[in-house]
Tab-separated table of C-alpha atoms in Angstrom:
chain	number	residue	atom	x	y	z
A	1	MET	CA	0.166	-0.028	0.056
A	2	ALA	CA	2.761	2.493	0.890
A	3	VAL	CA	4.752	1.598	-2.140
A	4	SER	CA	1.768	2.061	-4.611
A	5	SER	CA	0.733	5.306	-3.132
A	6	ALA	CA	4.296	6.482	-3.291
A	7	ARG	CA	4.314	5.514	-6.973
A	8	LYS	CA	1.009	7.284	-7.517
A	9	SER	CA	2.282	10.581	-5.719
A	10	ALA	CA	5.364	10.570	-7.831
A	11	ALA	CA	3.533	10.146	-11.050
A	12	GLN	CA	0.855	13.078	-10.242
A	13	ARG	CA	4.053	15.407	-9.818
A	14	THR	CA	5.545	14.187	-12.810
A	15	ALA	CA	2.224	14.799	-14.726
A	16	LYS	CA	1.924	18.420	-13.375
A	17	LYS	CA	5.824	19.742	-14.788
A	18	PRO	CA	5.115	21.084	-18.440
A	19	ALA	CA	7.604	19.607	-21.017
A	20	LYS	CA	10.736	21.761	-21.685
A	21	LYS	CA	10.636	23.673	-25.170
A	22	PRO	CA	14.204	23.570	-26.864
A	23	VAL	CA	15.889	26.693	-26.775
A	24	THR	CA	16.657	28.594	-29.912
A	25	LYS	CA	19.748	30.535	-30.678
A	26	SER	CA	17.538	33.761	-30.922
A	27	ALA	CA	15.993	33.061	-27.606
A	28	LYS	CA	19.861	32.588	-26.113
A	29	LYS	CA	20.565	36.082	-27.810
A	30	ALA	CA	17.532	37.683	-26.264
A	31	ALA	CA	18.270	36.308	-22.850
A	32	ALA	CA	21.918	37.686	-22.949
A	33	LYS	CA	20.892	41.129	-23.285
A	34	PRO	CA	20.715	43.382	-20.507
A	35	ALA	CA	17.182	44.434	-19.508
A	36	PRO	CA	16.059	47.677	-20.536
A	37	ARG	CA	16.691	50.461	-17.865
A	38	PRO	CA	13.655	52.600	-16.714
A	39	ALA	CA	13.577	55.907	-18.647
A	40	LYS	CA	15.027	58.751	-16.346
A	41	ARG	CA	12.248	61.349	-15.436
A	42	SER	CA	12.975	64.808	-16.357
A	43	SER	CA	12.479	67.548	-13.988
A	44	GLY	CA	9.611	69.980	-14.019
A	45	ASN	CA	11.615	72.074	-17.060
A	46	GLY	CA	12.034	69.136	-19.003
A	47	ALA	CA	15.665	68.170	-18.345
A	48	ALA	CA	17.118	65.178	-16.245
A	49	LYS	CA	20.345	67.029	-15.854
A	50	LEU	CA	21.868	70.268	-14.861
A	51	LYS	CA	23.841	71.890	-17.717
A	52	ARG	CA	26.788	74.469	-16.640
A	53	ILE	CA	27.343	77.588	-18.324
A	54	ASN	CA	29.515	80.496	-17.865
A	55	LEU	CA	27.990	84.044	-18.570
A	56	ALA	CA	29.843	86.979	-20.335
A	57	LEU	CA	28.084	90.105	-19.568
A	58	GLN	CA	28.709	93.299	-21.448
A	59	GLY	CA	28.671	96.718	-19.976
A	60	GLY	CA	26.246	99.607	-21.377
A	61	GLY	CA	25.216	101.757	-18.339
A	62	ALA	CA	21.288	101.812	-17.816
A	63	HIS	CA	21.174	99.160	-20.739
A	64	GLY	CA	22.302	96.898	-18.033
A	65	ALA	CA	18.821	96.419	-17.240
A	66	PHE	CA	18.243	94.529	-20.377
A	67	THR	CA	21.026	91.732	-18.658
A	68	TRP	CA	18.840	91.760	-15.654
A	69	GLY	CA	16.084	90.603	-17.357
A	70	VAL	CA	17.995	87.943	-19.179
A	71	LEU	CA	19.689	86.894	-15.829
A	72	ASP	CA	16.078	86.786	-14.129
A	73	ARG	CA	15.186	84.562	-16.702
A	74	LEU	CA	17.999	82.220	-16.737
A	75	LEU	CA	17.854	81.899	-12.636
A	76	GLU	CA	14.199	81.140	-13.012
A	77	ASP	CA	15.354	77.708	-15.266
A	78	GLU	CA	16.508	74.999	-12.570
A	79	ARG	CA	18.078	73.064	-15.550
A	80	LEU	CA	20.975	75.528	-15.654
A	81	GLN	CA	23.911	76.038	-13.297
A	82	ILE	CA	26.000	78.977	-13.652
A	83	GLU	CA	29.679	78.427	-13.024
A	84	GLY	CA	31.323	81.643	-13.785
A	85	ILE	CA	30.614	85.433	-14.754
A	86	SER	CA	32.859	87.667	-16.413
A	87	GLY	CA	31.424	91.310	-16.300
A	88	THR	CA	32.378	94.779	-17.232
A	89	SER	CA	30.475	97.997	-16.125
A	90	ALA	CA	27.080	97.394	-15.739
A	91	GLY	CA	27.626	93.793	-16.551
A	92	ALA	CA	30.236	93.607	-13.593
A	93	MET	CA	27.571	95.246	-11.205
A	94	ASN	CA	24.856	92.479	-12.565
A	95	ALA	CA	27.714	89.742	-11.886
A	96	VAL	CA	28.727	90.549	-8.358
A	97	VAL	CA	24.766	91.159	-7.160
A	98	LEU	CA	23.610	88.070	-8.441
A	99	ALA	CA	26.794	86.048	-6.947
A	100	GLU	CA	26.197	87.698	-3.757
A	101	GLY	CA	22.699	87.482	-3.632
A	102	PHE	CA	22.932	83.601	-4.539
A	103	ALA	CA	25.363	83.085	-1.735
A	104	ARG	CA	22.804	84.049	0.594
A	105	ASP	CA	19.863	82.281	-0.768
A	106	GLY	CA	20.150	80.683	-3.956
A	107	ARG	CA	18.432	81.638	-7.057
A	108	ALA	CA	15.673	83.314	-5.587
A	109	GLY	CA	18.201	85.187	-3.396
A	110	ALA	CA	20.020	86.069	-6.684
A	111	ARG	CA	16.756	87.534	-8.214
A	112	ARG	CA	15.842	89.627	-5.339
A	113	ALA	CA	19.162	91.049	-5.029
A	114	LEU	CA	18.945	92.247	-8.727
A	115	ASP	CA	15.475	93.675	-8.176
A	116	ARG	CA	16.572	95.621	-5.230
A	117	PHE	CA	19.624	96.580	-6.936
A	118	TRP	CA	17.876	98.300	-9.864
A	119	GLN	CA	15.452	99.711	-7.927
A	120	ARG	CA	18.011	101.782	-5.979
A	121	ILE	CA	19.762	102.688	-8.963
A	122	SER	CA	16.200	104.115	-10.287
A	123	GLU	CA	15.982	105.889	-6.906
A	124	PHE	CA	19.461	107.331	-6.729
A	125	SER	CA	18.982	108.858	-10.534
A	126	ALA	CA	15.542	110.607	-9.284
A	127	PHE	CA	16.619	114.047	-9.931
A	128	SER	CA	19.157	113.277	-12.983
A	129	PRO	CA	18.549	115.916	-15.862
A	130	ILE	CA	19.271	112.913	-18.248
A	131	ARG	CA	15.425	111.210	-18.385
A	132	ALA	CA	12.565	111.033	-20.767
A	133	ASN	CA	9.936	113.973	-20.741
A	134	PRO	CA	6.384	112.653	-19.989
A	135	LEU	CA	5.077	112.592	-23.485
A	136	ASP	CA	8.095	110.389	-24.476
A	137	LYS	CA	7.307	108.262	-21.778
A	138	LEU	CA	3.686	108.111	-22.706
A	139	LEU	CA	4.831	107.448	-26.468
A	140	GLY	CA	7.506	104.471	-25.465
A	141	ASN	CA	10.105	106.835	-26.784
A	142	TRP	CA	13.406	106.110	-24.859
A	143	ASN	CA	15.759	107.486	-27.447
A	144	ILE	CA	16.401	111.076	-25.526
A	145	ASP	CA	19.864	112.038	-27.313
A	146	LYS	CA	17.771	115.213	-28.081
A	147	THR	CA	16.813	116.179	-24.874
A	148	PRO	CA	17.711	119.438	-23.089
A	149	GLY	CA	19.330	117.235	-20.450
A	150	ALA	CA	21.207	115.256	-22.663
A	151	ILE	CA	22.538	117.964	-24.621
A	152	TRP	CA	23.482	119.880	-21.753
A	153	PHE	CA	25.710	116.987	-20.357
A	154	ASP	CA	27.272	116.504	-23.675
A	155	LEU	CA	28.466	120.048	-23.980
A	156	MET	CA	29.639	119.853	-20.468
A	157	SER	CA	31.625	116.504	-21.017
A	158	ARG	CA	33.578	118.064	-24.156
A	159	MET	CA	34.106	121.601	-22.109
A	160	PHE	CA	35.155	120.210	-18.693
A	161	SER	CA	36.737	117.375	-17.172
A	162	PRO	CA	35.264	115.187	-14.196
A	163	SER	CA	37.471	116.722	-11.946
A	164	ASP	CA	36.152	120.435	-13.071
A	165	PHE	CA	32.459	119.887	-12.993
A	166	ASN	CA	32.705	117.278	-9.985
A	167	PRO	CA	35.622	118.412	-7.805
A	168	LEU	CA	34.202	116.943	-4.585
A	169	HIS	CA	34.287	113.507	-6.551
A	170	LEU	CA	30.482	112.615	-5.892
A	171	ASN	CA	29.543	109.310	-7.115
A	172	PRO	CA	25.976	107.867	-6.215
A	173	LEU	CA	26.946	104.706	-7.773
A	174	ARG	CA	29.381	104.161	-4.680
A	175	ASP	CA	26.333	104.560	-1.987
A	176	VAL	CA	24.014	102.241	-4.274
A	177	LEU	CA	26.521	99.501	-4.289
A	178	ALA	CA	27.364	99.768	-0.187
A	179	GLU	CA	23.710	99.258	0.178
A	180	SER	CA	23.272	96.600	-2.285
A	181	ILE	CA	26.133	94.277	-1.525
A	182	ASN	CA	27.723	92.651	1.254
A	183	PHE	CA	31.516	92.304	0.185
A	184	VAL	CA	32.700	90.527	3.316
A	185	ALA	CA	29.839	88.034	2.440
A	186	LEU	CA	30.908	87.957	-0.850
A	187	GLN	CA	34.597	87.113	-0.221
A	188	ASP	CA	33.839	84.599	2.074
A	189	CYS	CA	31.534	82.524	-0.237
A	190	ASP	CA	32.595	80.806	-3.491
A	191	PRO	CA	29.111	79.723	-4.965
A	192	ILE	CA	30.000	81.516	-8.640
A	193	LYS	CA	33.508	82.317	-10.037
A	194	LEU	CA	33.691	86.138	-10.512
A	195	PHE	CA	35.937	88.069	-13.141
A	196	ILE	CA	35.624	91.766	-13.319
A	197	SER	CA	37.355	93.820	-15.838
A	198	ALA	CA	38.645	97.217	-15.706
A	199	THR	CA	41.386	99.129	-17.779
A	200	ASN	CA	44.687	100.279	-16.346
A	201	VAL	CA	45.173	103.799	-17.496
A	202	ARG	CA	49.058	103.647	-16.986
A	203	THR	CA	50.000	100.674	-18.952
A	204	GLY	CA	46.732	100.250	-21.004
A	205	LYS	CA	46.386	96.800	-20.001
A	206	ILE	CA	42.922	94.722	-18.770
A	207	ARG	CA	42.976	93.904	-15.059
A	208	VAL	CA	40.880	91.082	-14.012
A	209	PHE	CA	39.539	91.490	-10.317
A	210	GLN	CA	38.597	87.911	-8.947
A	211	ARG	CA	36.138	87.204	-6.071
A	212	HIS	CA	38.626	87.821	-3.339
A	213	ASP	CA	39.594	91.206	-4.883
A	214	VAL	CA	36.283	92.572	-6.016
A	215	THR	CA	35.694	95.944	-3.799
A	216	ILE	CA	33.537	98.939	-4.468
A	217	ASP	CA	36.451	100.536	-6.029
A	218	ALA	CA	36.718	97.710	-8.569
A	219	LEU	CA	33.427	97.773	-9.338
A	220	LEU	CA	33.548	101.412	-10.064
A	221	ALA	CA	36.741	101.246	-11.687
A	222	SER	CA	35.177	98.553	-14.056
A	223	ALA	CA	32.210	101.393	-15.004
A	224	CYS	CA	34.364	104.585	-15.071
A	225	LEU	CA	33.563	106.383	-18.519
A	226	PRO	CA	36.350	108.818	-18.603
A	227	GLU	CA	34.156	111.426	-19.572
A	228	ALA	CA	31.506	111.089	-16.885
A	229	PHE	CA	34.044	110.115	-13.916
A	230	GLU	CA	37.348	110.503	-12.657
A	231	ALA	CA	39.882	107.607	-12.824
A	232	VAL	CA	39.635	105.379	-9.703
A	233	GLU	CA	42.786	104.468	-7.915
A	234	ILE	CA	43.403	101.203	-6.908
A	235	GLY	CA	47.167	100.330	-5.586
A	236	GLY	CA	48.619	103.354	-6.914
A	237	ASP	CA	47.194	102.998	-10.388
A	238	PRO	CA	44.310	104.908	-12.157
A	239	TYR	CA	41.754	102.649	-13.909
A	240	TRP	CA	39.033	103.403	-16.283
A	241	ASP	CA	36.154	101.305	-17.820
A	242	GLY	CA	36.994	97.710	-18.523
A	243	GLY	CA	35.187	98.193	-21.630
A	244	PHE	CA	38.194	99.489	-23.480
A	245	MET	CA	39.726	96.173	-23.149
A	246	GLY	CA	37.384	93.604	-22.709
A	247	ASN	CA	33.856	94.045	-22.958
A	248	PRO	CA	33.601	91.792	-21.532
A	249	ALA	CA	36.711	89.555	-21.124
A	250	ILE	CA	36.210	86.078	-22.511
A	251	PHE	CA	39.559	84.439	-21.233
A	252	PRO	CA	39.206	84.089	-17.792
A	253	LEU	CA	36.061	81.765	-18.489
A	254	ILE	CA	38.403	79.836	-20.723
A	255	TYR	CA	41.120	79.376	-18.127
A	256	GLY	CA	39.393	79.663	-15.099
A	257	CYS	CA	36.140	77.586	-15.622
A	258	GLU	CA	35.396	73.886	-16.627
A	259	SER	CA	32.310	74.544	-18.753
A	260	ARG	CA	32.767	75.141	-22.257
A	261	ASP	CA	29.660	76.606	-22.595
A	262	VAL	CA	30.292	80.744	-22.724
A	263	VAL	CA	26.746	82.799	-23.129
A	264	ILE	CA	27.596	86.433	-24.160
A	265	VAL	CA	24.643	88.819	-23.308
A	266	GLN	CA	25.264	91.496	-25.738
A	267	ILE	CA	24.311	95.087	-24.949
A	268	ASN	CA	25.987	96.969	-27.553
A	269	PRO	CA	24.790	96.358	-31.318
A	270	LEU	CA	27.825	94.792	-33.736
A	271	VAL	CA	26.310	96.123	-36.722
A	272	ARG	CA	24.591	99.368	-37.613
A	273	GLU	CA	23.472	99.958	-41.317
A	274	GLY	CA	23.997	103.365	-42.810
A	275	THR	CA	26.436	106.120	-42.314
A	276	PRO	CA	26.376	108.545	-39.027
A	277	ARG	CA	25.970	111.899	-39.868
A	278	SER	CA	25.008	113.819	-36.602
A	279	ALA	CA	27.471	114.694	-34.099
A	280	ALA	CA	25.560	112.582	-31.757
A	281	GLU	CA	25.092	109.517	-34.206
A	282	ILE	CA	28.933	109.495	-34.915
A	283	ALA	CA	29.821	109.686	-31.175
A	284	ASP	CA	27.334	106.827	-30.611
A	285	ARG	CA	28.661	104.292	-33.255
A	286	LEU	CA	32.199	105.197	-32.425
A	287	ASN	CA	31.524	103.982	-28.850
A	288	GLU	CA	30.254	101.051	-30.128
A	289	ILE	CA	33.086	100.207	-32.235
A	290	THR	CA	35.423	100.691	-29.545
A	291	PHE	CA	33.795	98.727	-27.176
A	292	ASN	CA	33.337	95.757	-29.545
A	293	SER	CA	36.838	95.683	-30.544
A	294	ALA	CA	38.251	93.590	-27.822
A	295	LEU	CA	35.584	91.226	-27.846
A	296	ARG	CA	36.097	90.505	-31.568
A	297	GLY	CA	39.559	89.954	-30.849
A	298	GLU	CA	39.019	87.546	-28.851
A	299	MET	CA	36.401	85.893	-30.483
A	300	ARG	CA	39.100	85.635	-33.742
A	301	ALA	CA	41.350	83.723	-31.604
A	302	ILE	CA	38.789	81.493	-30.323
A	303	ALA	CA	37.766	80.963	-34.154
A	304	PHE	CA	41.344	80.060	-35.231
A	305	VAL	CA	41.647	77.608	-32.039
A	306	GLN	CA	38.803	75.679	-32.944
A	307	LYS	CA	40.097	75.501	-36.801
A	308	LEU	CA	43.194	74.179	-35.400
A	309	ILE	CA	41.631	71.480	-33.756
A	310	GLU	CA	39.056	70.352	-35.798
A	311	SER	CA	41.870	70.206	-38.804
A	312	ASP	CA	43.831	68.559	-36.510
A	313	GLN	CA	46.962	70.396	-37.051
A	314	VAL	CA	48.188	70.766	-33.373
A	315	HIS	CA	49.877	67.494	-31.937
A	316	GLY	CA	51.744	66.522	-28.890
A	317	LYS	CA	51.539	68.567	-25.574
A	318	GLY	CA	50.451	71.567	-27.350
A	319	ILE	CA	46.936	70.037	-27.926
A	320	ASP	CA	46.640	69.900	-24.089
A	321	ARG	CA	46.645	73.856	-24.157
A	322	LEU	CA	43.847	74.446	-26.375
A	323	ARG	CA	40.026	73.738	-25.624
A	324	LYS	CA	37.104	74.160	-28.050
A	325	MET	CA	34.402	76.368	-26.640
A	326	HIS	CA	30.877	76.419	-27.094
A	327	ILE	CA	29.961	80.379	-27.884
A	328	HIS	CA	26.317	81.279	-27.438
A	329	LEU	CA	24.685	84.703	-27.610
A	330	ILE	CA	21.576	86.406	-26.283
A	331	GLY	CA	20.862	89.920	-27.267
A	332	ASP	CA	18.102	91.959	-29.189
A	333	PRO	CA	20.386	94.230	-31.774
A	334	ASP	CA	17.633	95.810	-33.515
A	335	HIS	CA	15.637	97.077	-30.279
A	336	MET	CA	19.165	98.448	-28.914
A	337	LYS	CA	19.746	100.355	-32.079
A	338	GLY	CA	16.705	102.559	-31.570
A	339	LEU	CA	18.429	103.948	-28.224
A	340	GLY	CA	20.951	106.309	-28.314
A	341	SER	CA	24.023	106.902	-26.335
A	342	ALA	CA	22.178	109.138	-23.771
A	343	SER	CA	19.589	106.600	-22.568
A	344	LYS	CA	22.465	104.678	-21.135
A	345	PHE	CA	22.331	107.077	-18.174
A	346	ASN	CA	18.597	107.089	-18.337
A	347	ALA	CA	17.704	105.386	-15.061
A	348	ASP	CA	13.963	106.145	-14.858
A	349	ILE	CA	12.192	102.794	-13.467
A	350	ASP	CA	9.630	102.692	-16.291
A	351	PHE	CA	12.589	102.505	-18.909
A	352	LEU	CA	14.721	99.830	-16.657
A	353	ASN	CA	11.495	97.595	-16.315
A	354	ALA	CA	10.974	97.541	-19.814
A	355	LEU	CA	14.425	96.635	-20.634
A	356	LYS	CA	14.374	93.932	-18.079
A	357	GLN	CA	11.146	92.442	-19.894
A	358	ILE	CA	13.054	92.789	-23.170
A	359	GLY	CA	15.578	90.765	-21.798
A	360	ARG	CA	13.415	88.175	-20.074
A	361	ASP	CA	11.603	87.631	-23.587
A	362	ARG	CA	14.947	87.104	-25.442
A	363	ALA	CA	16.211	84.820	-22.910
A	364	THR	CA	13.097	82.626	-22.941
A	365	GLY	CA	13.731	82.490	-26.933
A	366	TRP	CA	16.912	81.552	-26.447
A	367	LEU	CA	16.434	78.788	-24.019
A	368	GLU	CA	13.583	77.149	-26.474
A	369	THR	CA	15.867	77.345	-29.343
A	370	THR	CA	19.232	76.662	-27.878
A	371	PHE	CA	19.072	74.487	-24.404
A	372	ASP	CA	20.065	71.288	-26.443
A	373	ALA	CA	22.845	72.946	-28.054
A	374	LEU	CA	24.462	73.590	-24.513
A	375	GLY	CA	27.509	71.143	-23.665
A	376	ARG	CA	27.326	69.965	-27.183
A	377	ARG	CA	28.228	72.819	-29.769
A	378	SER	CA	27.998	76.692	-30.428
A	379	SER	CA	24.942	77.916	-31.080
A	380	ILE	CA	26.265	80.730	-33.475
A	381	ASN	CA	28.628	80.978	-36.031
A	382	ILE	CA	31.706	82.966	-34.853
A	383	GLY	CA	32.762	83.996	-38.010
A	384	GLU	CA	29.460	85.418	-39.453
A	385	VAL	CA	28.857	87.250	-36.206
A	386	PHE	CA	31.819	88.754	-34.887
A	387	LEU	CA	34.593	88.402	-37.877
A	388	SER	CA	34.491	89.632	-41.664
A	389	ASP	CA	33.424	87.397	-44.428
A	390	GLY	CA	36.797	86.545	-45.810
A	391	ASP	CA	38.493	86.297	-42.353
A	392	ALA	CA	40.830	83.121	-42.108
A	393	ALA	CA	40.180	82.295	-38.742
A	394	ALA	CA	36.594	82.062	-39.519
A	395	GLY	CA	36.794	78.981	-41.708
A	396	GLY	CA	39.350	79.997	-44.399
A	397	SER	CA	42.276	77.890	-46.125
A	398	GLU	CA	44.978	79.531	-44.169
A	399	THR	CA	46.050	80.749	-40.907
A	400	ARG	CA	46.904	84.837	-40.694
A	401	PRO	CA	49.386	86.162	-38.731
A	402	SER	CA	46.771	88.397	-36.962
A	403	ALA	CA	44.965	85.431	-35.605
A	404	VAL	CA	48.163	83.789	-34.305
A	405	LYS	CA	48.986	87.288	-32.735
A	406	ALA	CA	45.533	87.227	-31.167
A	407	LEU	CA	45.978	83.871	-29.604
A	408	ARG	CA	48.872	84.629	-27.764
A	409	PRO	CA	47.090	86.283	-24.403
A	410	LEU	CA	44.731	83.213	-24.451
A	411	ALA	CA	48.120	80.923	-24.832
A	412	GLY	CA	49.452	82.546	-21.873
A	413	ALA	CA	46.690	83.332	-19.717
A	414	ARG	CA	46.942	80.376	-17.395
């Protein structure tokens, strides 16, 4: 009985087991493949990974409110991480205010700090003679070159030096900066790398102030237009606006930061059609050419280096000193062309807010069209934007001595 029942249960177990199917080659290959990974969830802004960028902020007085708007929008986008900022004049002030606010309270703190800074700029300039009249404001005309205040200032600056018409050396910007920025906290924190440019009047060379060097005097030097302010002395040397030698300087971002993406926030138009006729138009265009010349030189050097890398003409240890940079540009040259040079002194809050909104809009458009290019390639053609059509550094068949000469300061900037 026990033997028969055991045989019966064994037979039942054997009957329950399904017959093994033969294993085909295709089945073996499928089993060898790893299981597919689950797709990464993107953040609320549609990205799974932060993209690090460097910012290069041009100067331009009150036109720096355009940059304020650009920065406000970029800080709003949590897909971006700012590694370093190079700034000149108003760009330098935007950079330092952003960095100090970011050190205190992250992105929200940086945005609030920029808002407060530009509000203070407007309040301190409430009695400035260079401003739009009520009719111009109503019509949205911010080109104030022909207003009485602008004409008076232009005549004064041609007849008298800053030390003549400002013997007490008063500069309301000093008070605004002192109220807006905690320089001790800025120097104790290192969330964002800073590079602030000024021009040494004695040597004619650029000086780049880094975070631990940044003071009120360094910022005033970076924004010191010689027609309006007396040179700022630092360490026994006089300094003028950094835009003469770098508006802004790009090489500190190349050698001081890891990210290859440089986003230039453009204020000064590169191209202006037609021939300037009036004295104001001539002075305005001369100012634009002067303050864009250093940037064009650096772009020529960058284009030259990119050509060397792509053509495989550099080998050995030399290749380690070269980096292929990704250059991007946010600007609104069509709108900026309609603003005369006098409007750079117009700190009316309505004007500043209008420029801020334009900057936000342009940054939004740039993010929509360019975000995917970050970390991969440039989103502009350097040759077409900054260089002449026949420039060899922009993609011609030969290397020119001028391009080699322009490269030297970059090669020795470590």
